[in-house]
Short mmCIF file of C-alpha atoms and ligand atoms in Angstrom, two decimals:
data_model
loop_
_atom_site.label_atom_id
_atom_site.label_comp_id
_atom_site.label_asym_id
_atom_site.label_seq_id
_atom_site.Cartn_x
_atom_site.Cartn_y
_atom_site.Cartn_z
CA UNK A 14 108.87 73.91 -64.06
CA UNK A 15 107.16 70.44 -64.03
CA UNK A 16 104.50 70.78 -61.35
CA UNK A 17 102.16 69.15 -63.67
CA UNK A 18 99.03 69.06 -61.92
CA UNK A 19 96.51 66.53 -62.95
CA UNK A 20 92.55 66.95 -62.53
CA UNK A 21 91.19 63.95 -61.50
CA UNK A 22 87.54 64.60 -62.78
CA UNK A 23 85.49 62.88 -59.96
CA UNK A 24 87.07 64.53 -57.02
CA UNK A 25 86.57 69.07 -58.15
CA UNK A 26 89.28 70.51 -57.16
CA UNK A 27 91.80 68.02 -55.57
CA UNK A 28 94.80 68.14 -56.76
CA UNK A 29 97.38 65.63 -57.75
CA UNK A 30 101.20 66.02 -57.58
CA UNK A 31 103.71 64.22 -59.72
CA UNK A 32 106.36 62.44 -57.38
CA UNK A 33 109.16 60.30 -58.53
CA UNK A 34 109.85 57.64 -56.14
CA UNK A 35 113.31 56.07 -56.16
CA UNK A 36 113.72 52.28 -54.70
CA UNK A 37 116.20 50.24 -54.04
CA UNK A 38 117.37 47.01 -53.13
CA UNK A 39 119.89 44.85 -51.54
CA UNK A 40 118.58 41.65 -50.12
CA UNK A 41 116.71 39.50 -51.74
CA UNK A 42 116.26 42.15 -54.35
CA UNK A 43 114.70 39.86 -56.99
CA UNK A 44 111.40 39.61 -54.53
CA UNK A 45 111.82 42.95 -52.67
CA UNK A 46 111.45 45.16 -55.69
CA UNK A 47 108.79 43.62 -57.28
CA UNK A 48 106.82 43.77 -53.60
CA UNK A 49 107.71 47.08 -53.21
CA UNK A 50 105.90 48.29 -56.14
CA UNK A 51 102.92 45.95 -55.66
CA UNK A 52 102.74 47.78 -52.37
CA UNK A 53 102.61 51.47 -54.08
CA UNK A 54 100.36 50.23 -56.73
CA UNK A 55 97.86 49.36 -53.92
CA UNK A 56 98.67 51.92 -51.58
CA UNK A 57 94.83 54.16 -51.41
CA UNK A 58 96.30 57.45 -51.84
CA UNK A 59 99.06 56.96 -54.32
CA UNK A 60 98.81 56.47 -58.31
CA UNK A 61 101.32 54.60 -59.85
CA UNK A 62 101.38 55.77 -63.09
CA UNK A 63 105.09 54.53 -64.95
CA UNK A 64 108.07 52.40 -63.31
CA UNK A 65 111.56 52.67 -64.88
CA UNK A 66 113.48 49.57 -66.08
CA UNK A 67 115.40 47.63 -63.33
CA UNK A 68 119.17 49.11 -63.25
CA UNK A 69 121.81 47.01 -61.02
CA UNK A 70 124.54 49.20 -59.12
CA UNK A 71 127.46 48.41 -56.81
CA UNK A 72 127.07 50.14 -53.56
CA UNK A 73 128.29 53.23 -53.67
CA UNK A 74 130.47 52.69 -50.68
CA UNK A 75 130.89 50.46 -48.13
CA UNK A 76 132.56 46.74 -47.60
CA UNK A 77 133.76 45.68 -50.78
CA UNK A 78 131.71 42.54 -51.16
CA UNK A 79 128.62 44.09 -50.20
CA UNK A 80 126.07 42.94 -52.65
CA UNK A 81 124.79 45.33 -55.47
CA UNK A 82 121.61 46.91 -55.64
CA UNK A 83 118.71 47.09 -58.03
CA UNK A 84 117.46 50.69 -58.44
CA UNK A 85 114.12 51.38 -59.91
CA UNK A 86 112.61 54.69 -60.11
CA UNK A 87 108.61 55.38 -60.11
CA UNK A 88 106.32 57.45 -61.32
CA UNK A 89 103.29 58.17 -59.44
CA UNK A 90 100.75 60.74 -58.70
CA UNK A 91 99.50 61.29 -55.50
CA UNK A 92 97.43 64.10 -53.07
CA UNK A 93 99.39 63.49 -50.25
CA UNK A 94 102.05 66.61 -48.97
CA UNK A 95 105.78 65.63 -49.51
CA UNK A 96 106.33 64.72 -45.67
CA UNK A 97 102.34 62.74 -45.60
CA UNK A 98 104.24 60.74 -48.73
CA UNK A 99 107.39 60.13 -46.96
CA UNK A 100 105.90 58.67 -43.76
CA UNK A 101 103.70 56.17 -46.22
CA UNK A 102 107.04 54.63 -47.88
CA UNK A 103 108.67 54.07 -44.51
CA UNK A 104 105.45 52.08 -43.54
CA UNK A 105 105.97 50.43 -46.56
CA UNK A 106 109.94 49.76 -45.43
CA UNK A 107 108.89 48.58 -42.20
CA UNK A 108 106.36 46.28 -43.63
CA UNK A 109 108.36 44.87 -45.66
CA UNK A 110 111.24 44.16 -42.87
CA UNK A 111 113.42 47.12 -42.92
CA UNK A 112 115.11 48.11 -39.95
CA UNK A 113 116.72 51.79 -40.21
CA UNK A 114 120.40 51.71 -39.03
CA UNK A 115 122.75 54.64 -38.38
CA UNK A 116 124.61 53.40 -41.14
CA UNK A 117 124.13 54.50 -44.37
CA UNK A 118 125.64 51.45 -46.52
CA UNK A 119 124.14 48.68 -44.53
CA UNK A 120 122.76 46.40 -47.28
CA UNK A 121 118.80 46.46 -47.02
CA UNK A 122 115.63 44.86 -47.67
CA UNK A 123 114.32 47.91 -49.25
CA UNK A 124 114.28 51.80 -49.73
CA UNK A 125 112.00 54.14 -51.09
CA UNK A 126 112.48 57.69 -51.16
CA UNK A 127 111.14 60.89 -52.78
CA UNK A 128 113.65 62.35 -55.38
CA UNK A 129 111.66 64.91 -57.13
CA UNK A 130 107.74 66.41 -55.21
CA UNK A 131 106.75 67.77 -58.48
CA UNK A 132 108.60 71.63 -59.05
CA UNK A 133 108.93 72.04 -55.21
CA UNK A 134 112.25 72.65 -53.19
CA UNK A 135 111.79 72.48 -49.64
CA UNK A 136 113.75 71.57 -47.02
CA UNK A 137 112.85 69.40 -44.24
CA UNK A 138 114.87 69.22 -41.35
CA UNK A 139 117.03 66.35 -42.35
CA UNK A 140 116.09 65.32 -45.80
CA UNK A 141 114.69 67.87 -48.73
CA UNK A 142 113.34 67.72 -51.96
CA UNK A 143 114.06 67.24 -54.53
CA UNK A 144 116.85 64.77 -52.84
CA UNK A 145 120.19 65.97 -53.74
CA UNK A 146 121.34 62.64 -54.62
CA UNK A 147 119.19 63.28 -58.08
CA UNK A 148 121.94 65.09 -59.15
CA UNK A 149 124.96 63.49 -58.22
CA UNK A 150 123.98 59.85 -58.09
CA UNK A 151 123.94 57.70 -60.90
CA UNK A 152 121.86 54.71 -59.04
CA UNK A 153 119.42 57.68 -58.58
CA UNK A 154 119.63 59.74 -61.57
CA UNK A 155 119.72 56.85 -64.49
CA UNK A 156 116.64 55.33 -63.32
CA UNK A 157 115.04 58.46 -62.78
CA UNK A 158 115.70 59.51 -66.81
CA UNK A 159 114.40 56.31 -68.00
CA UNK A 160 111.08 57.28 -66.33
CA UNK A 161 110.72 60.29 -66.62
CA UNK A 162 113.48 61.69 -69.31
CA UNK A 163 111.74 65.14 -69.97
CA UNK A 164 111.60 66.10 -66.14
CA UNK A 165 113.54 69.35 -65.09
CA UNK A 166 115.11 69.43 -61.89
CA UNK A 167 113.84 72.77 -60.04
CA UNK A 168 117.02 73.85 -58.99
CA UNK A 169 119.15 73.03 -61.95
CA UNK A 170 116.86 73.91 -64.70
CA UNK A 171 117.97 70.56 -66.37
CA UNK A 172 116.41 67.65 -67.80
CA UNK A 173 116.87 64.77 -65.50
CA UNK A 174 118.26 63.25 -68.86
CA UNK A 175 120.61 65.49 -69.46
CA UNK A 176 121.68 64.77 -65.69
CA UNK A 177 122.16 61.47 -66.34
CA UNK A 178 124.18 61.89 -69.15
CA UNK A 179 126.54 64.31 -67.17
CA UNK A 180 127.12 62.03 -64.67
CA UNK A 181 130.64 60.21 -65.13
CA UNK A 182 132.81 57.81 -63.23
CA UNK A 183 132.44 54.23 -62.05
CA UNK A 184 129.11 53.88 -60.65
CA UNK A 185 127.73 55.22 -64.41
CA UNK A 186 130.14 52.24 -66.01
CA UNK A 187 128.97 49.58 -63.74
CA UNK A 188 125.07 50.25 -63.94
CA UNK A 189 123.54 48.39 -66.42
CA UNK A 190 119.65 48.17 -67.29
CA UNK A 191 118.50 44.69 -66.60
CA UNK A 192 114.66 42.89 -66.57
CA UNK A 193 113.47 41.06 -64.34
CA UNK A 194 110.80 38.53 -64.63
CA UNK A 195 109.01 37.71 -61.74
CA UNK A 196 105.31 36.16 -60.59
CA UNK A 197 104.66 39.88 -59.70
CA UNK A 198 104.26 41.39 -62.61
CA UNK A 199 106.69 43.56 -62.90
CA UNK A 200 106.33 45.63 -65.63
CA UNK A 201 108.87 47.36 -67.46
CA UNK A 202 108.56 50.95 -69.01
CA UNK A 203 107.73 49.75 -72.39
CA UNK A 204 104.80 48.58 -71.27
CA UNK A 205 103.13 51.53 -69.94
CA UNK A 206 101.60 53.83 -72.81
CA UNK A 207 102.60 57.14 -72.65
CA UNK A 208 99.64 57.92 -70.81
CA UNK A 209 100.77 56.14 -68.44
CA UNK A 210 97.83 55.70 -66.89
CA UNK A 211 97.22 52.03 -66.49
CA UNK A 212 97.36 50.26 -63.36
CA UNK A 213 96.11 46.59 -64.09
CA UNK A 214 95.60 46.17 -67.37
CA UNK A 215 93.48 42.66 -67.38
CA UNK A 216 91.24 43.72 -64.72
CA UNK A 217 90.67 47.00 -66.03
CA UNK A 218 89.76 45.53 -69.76
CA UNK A 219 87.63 43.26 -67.81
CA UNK A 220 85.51 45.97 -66.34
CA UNK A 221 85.09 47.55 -69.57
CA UNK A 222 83.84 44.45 -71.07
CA UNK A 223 81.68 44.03 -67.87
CA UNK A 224 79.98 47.88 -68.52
CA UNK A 225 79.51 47.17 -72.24
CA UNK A 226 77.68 43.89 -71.42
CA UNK A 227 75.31 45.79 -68.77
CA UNK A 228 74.41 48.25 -71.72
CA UNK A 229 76.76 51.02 -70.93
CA UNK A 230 78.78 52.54 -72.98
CA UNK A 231 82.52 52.44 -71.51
CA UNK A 232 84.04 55.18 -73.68
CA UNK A 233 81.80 57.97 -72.09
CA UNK A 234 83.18 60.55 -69.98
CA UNK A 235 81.87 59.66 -66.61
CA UNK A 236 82.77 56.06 -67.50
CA UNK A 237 86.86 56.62 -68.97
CA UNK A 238 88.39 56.50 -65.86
CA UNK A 239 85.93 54.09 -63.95
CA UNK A 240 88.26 50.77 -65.12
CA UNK A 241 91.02 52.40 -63.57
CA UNK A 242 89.16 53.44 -60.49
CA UNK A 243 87.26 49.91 -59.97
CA UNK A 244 90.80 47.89 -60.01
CA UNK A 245 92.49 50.49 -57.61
CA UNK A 246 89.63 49.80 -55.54
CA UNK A 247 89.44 45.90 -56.14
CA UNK A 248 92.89 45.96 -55.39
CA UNK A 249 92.83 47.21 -52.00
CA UNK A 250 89.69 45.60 -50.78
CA UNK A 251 91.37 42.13 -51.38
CA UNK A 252 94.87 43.12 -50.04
CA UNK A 253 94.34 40.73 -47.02
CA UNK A 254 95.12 38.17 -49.38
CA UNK A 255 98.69 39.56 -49.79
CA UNK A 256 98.98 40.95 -46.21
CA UNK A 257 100.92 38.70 -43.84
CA UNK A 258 99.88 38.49 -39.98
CA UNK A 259 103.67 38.90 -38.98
CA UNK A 260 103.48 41.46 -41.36
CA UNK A 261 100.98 43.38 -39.50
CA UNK A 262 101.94 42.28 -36.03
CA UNK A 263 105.17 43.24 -36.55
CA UNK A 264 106.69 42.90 -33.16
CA UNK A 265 103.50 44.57 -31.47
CA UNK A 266 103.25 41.39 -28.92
CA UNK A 267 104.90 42.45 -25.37
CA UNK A 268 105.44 40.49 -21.97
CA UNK A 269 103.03 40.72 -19.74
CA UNK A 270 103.64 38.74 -17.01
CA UNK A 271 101.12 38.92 -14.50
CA UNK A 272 98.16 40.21 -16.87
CA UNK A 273 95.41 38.45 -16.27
CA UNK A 274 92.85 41.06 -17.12
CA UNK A 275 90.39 40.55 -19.48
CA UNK A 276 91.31 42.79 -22.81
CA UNK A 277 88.06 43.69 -24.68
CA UNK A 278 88.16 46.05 -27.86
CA UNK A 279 84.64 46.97 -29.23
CA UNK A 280 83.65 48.90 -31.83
CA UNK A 281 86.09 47.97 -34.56
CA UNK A 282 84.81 49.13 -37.70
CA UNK A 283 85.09 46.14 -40.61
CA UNK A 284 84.20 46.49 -44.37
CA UNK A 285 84.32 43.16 -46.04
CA UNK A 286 82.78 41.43 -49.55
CA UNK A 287 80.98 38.89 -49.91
CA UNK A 288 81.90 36.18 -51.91
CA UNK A 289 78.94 35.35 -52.90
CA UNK A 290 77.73 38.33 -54.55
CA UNK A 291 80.83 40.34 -54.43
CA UNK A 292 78.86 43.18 -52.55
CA UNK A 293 80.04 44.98 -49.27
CA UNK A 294 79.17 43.71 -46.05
CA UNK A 295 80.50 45.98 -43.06
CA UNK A 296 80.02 46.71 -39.27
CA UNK A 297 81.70 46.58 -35.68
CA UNK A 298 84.02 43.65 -33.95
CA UNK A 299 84.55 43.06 -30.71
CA UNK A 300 87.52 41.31 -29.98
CA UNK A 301 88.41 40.02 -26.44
CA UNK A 302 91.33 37.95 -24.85
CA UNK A 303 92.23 36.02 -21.67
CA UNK A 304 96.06 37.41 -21.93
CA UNK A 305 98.43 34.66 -20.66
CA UNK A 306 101.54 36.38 -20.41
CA UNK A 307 101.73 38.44 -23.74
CA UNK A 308 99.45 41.26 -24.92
CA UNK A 309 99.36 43.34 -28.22
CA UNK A 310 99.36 46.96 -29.11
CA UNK A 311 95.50 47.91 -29.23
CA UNK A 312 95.35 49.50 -32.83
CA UNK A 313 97.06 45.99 -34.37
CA UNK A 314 93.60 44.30 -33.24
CA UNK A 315 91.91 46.83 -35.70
CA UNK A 316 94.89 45.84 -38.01
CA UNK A 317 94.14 42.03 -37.75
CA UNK A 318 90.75 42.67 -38.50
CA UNK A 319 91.66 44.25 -41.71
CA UNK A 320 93.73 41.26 -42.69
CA UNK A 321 90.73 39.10 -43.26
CA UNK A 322 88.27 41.39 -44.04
CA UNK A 323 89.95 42.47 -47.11
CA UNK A 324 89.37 39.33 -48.69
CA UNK A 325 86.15 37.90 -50.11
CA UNK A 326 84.43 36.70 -46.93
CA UNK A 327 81.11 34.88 -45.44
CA UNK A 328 81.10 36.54 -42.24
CA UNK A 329 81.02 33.36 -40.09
CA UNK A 330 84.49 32.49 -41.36
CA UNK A 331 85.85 35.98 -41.26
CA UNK A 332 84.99 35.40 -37.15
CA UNK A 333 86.92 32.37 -36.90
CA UNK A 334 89.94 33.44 -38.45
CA UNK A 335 90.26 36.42 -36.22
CA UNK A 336 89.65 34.83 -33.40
CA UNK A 337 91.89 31.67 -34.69
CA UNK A 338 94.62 34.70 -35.47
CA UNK A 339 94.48 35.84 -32.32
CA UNK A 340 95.04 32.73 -30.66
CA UNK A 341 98.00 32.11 -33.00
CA UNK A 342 99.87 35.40 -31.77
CA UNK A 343 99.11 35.76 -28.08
CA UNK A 344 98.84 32.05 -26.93
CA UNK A 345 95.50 32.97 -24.17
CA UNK A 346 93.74 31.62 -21.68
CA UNK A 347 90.55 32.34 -24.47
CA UNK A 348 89.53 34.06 -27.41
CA UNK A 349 85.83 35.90 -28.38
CA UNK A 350 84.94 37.56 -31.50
CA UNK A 351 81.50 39.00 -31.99
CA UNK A 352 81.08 40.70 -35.39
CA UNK A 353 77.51 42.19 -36.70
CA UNK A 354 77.35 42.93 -40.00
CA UNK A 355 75.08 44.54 -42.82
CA UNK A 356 75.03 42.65 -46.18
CA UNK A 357 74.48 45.05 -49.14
CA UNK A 358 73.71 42.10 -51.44
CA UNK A 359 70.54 41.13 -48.98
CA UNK A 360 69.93 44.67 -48.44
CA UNK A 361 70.02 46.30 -51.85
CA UNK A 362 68.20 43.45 -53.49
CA UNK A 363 65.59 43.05 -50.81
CA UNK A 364 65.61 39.35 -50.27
CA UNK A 365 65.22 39.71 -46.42
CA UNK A 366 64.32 42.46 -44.11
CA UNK A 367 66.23 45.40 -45.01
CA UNK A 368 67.70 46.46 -42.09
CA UNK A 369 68.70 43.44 -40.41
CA UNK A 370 72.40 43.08 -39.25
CA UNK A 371 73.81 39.69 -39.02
CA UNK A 372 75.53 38.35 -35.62
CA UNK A 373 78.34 35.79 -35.88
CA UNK A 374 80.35 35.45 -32.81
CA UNK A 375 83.42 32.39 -32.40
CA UNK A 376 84.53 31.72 -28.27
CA UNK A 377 87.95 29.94 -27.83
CA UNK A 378 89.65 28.55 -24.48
CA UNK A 379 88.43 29.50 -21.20
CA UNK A 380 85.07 32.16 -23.67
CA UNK A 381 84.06 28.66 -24.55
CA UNK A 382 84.87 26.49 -21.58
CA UNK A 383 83.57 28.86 -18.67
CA UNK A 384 79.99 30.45 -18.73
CA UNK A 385 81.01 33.15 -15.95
CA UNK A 386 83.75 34.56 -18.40
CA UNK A 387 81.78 34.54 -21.65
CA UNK A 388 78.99 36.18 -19.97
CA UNK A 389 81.38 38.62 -18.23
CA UNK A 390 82.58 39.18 -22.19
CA UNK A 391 79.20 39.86 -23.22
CA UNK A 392 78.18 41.86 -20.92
CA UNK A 393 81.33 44.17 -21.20
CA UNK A 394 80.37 44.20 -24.93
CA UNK A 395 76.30 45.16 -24.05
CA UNK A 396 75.30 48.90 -25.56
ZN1 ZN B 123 76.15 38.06 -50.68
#
């Protein structure tokens, strides 16, 4: 059986599963694919390690003009348990738009499902792995082969090639293996070694040429993986920059007619970069508003924050655009951010006093018009 179970030498004894991820897509497939990969590649807990070619399907039922699919099946590594996994790629659905219907054939934006949790079968209430469609889907299977050809299915004993290649009818005729080009990046099984182990290629070569020039030598064995590791991490420390507000808002705003309490959230823990050094700068948010009429979920303030802190920031303008954000998607009376933050790159290097934090604060509407409200604010925000 294939739970192949790879050490990944910095963390002891966690473990890694191999998962194959099956996606599909619909509507507006050309961009939704692509998207949906970026997301897994930059997901924190998940390691994409090979994606399949891009295979186009008919629906397998449904209206008869419904528009066909593009399958695509991943390879990725990953600590979390099957169900952690499967509640991670319907946030990534409902990012991305998807609505879940009752009905199973409704074109959509996007789908991502486990098909094979390395050897396991388990069953979980409604779904189970590895999904069942592995073996009698050709959408499902075909992709899966070209990604991972030498896989056995747990149940069957069988290579998911030799699955494939069982399959007949229709659907098998129909599917053929097409490439897509996009501004994404896409990248196409070829292009991963067998390894498999790359994740951004340029960036990674870049940190290796970055460690040789600082007198290190790259190739040693606390240094392999580190280009790898550093773009992961680059990656998702700058995902603001691909992260939409609506995106994160995501229908969080509600009615609230009649609440004209002052909303304050303190405390909201930011790690940011600086672009001027490219070092960390981190600390706490408070965000306030004057509602007029809608309010938001609290947790999607935290979320906002994120949006613009995973960029590279000076902390006066990271203030501003939260508070101008928040102005954007609630329409208040008034707005106040106050944000202290520790720099690392005046910290580590000692150019000022080494423990001093850094206050930035922006006021909007009735924070900056009327005295008795911002002070009300700032006293609400007082340790
Ligand atoms: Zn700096």
């Amino acid at each position: 059986m294939t739970v192949e179970r790879i050490d990944m030498s910095e963390d002891g004894d966690r473990s890694f599963t191999n998962v194959i991820v099956s996606v599909g897509s619909n509507i507006e497939k050309e961009r939704h694919i692509p998207e949906a990969i970026r997301r897994l590649r930059r997901h924190p807990d998940i390691v994409v390690r090979r994606v399949s070619r891009v295979f186009e399907s008919p629906p397998v039922a449904g209206p008869a003009d419904a528009p066909d699919f593009f399958n695509v099946a991943v390879f990725v590594c990953t600590e979390l348990t099957a169900p952690e996994l499967r509640e991670e790629l319907r946030h990534i659905e409902t990012a991305m738009g998807r609505v879940r219907t009752e009905d199973r054939n409704d074109p959509r934006v996007i789908d991502l499902d486990i098909t094979y949790y390395g050897g396991s079968t388990e069953e979980f209430g409604n779904w189970s792995v590895p999904d069942p469609e592995a073996a009698t889907e050709a959408h499902v299977a075909i992709p899966v082969a070209d990604v991972a050809p030498e896989w056995i299915h747990p149940l069957s004993g069988l290579t998911t090639k030799s699955i494939a290649e069982r399959l007949e009818g229709n659907e098998v005729e129909q599917i053929m293996a097409i490439r897509l080009s996009t501004p994404y990046g896409l990248r196409s099984a070829d292009d991963f070694d067998e390894v498999g182990e790359v994740y951004a290629p340029k960036l990674e070569s870049l940190v290796r040429e970055q460690l040789l020039e600082i007198g290190e030598d790259p190739d040693r064995e606390g240094l392999a993986r580190t280009p790898l590791r550093v773009a992961k991490a680059m990656d998702f420390l700058t995902s603001g920059y691909s992260t939409s507000l609506e995106e994160v808002v995501n229908n969080a705003v509600f009615d609230a007619e009649g609440a004209e309490e002052m909303v304050v959230v303190r405390d909201v823990e930011f790690y940011s970069m600086c672009e001027h050094h490219m070092l960390p700068f981190f600390g706490t948010a408070a965000v306030s508003y004057l509602p007029k009429g809608s309010i938001i979920g609290l947790s999607k303030i935290a979320r906002i924050v994120d949006v613009f802190a995973r960029r590279l920031q000076v902390q006066e303008r990271l203030t501003n655009q939260i508070a101008d954000a928040m102005g954007e998607i609630l329409e208040p009376h008034g707005v106040a951010v106050v944000m202290e933050g520790k720099h690392l790159c005046m910290m580590m290097r000692g150019v000022q006093k080494q423990d001093s934090s850094m206050i930035t604060s922006a006021m909007r509407g009735c924070f900056k018009d009327d005295a008795r409200t911002r002070s009300e604010f700032l006293d609400l925000i007082k340790n």
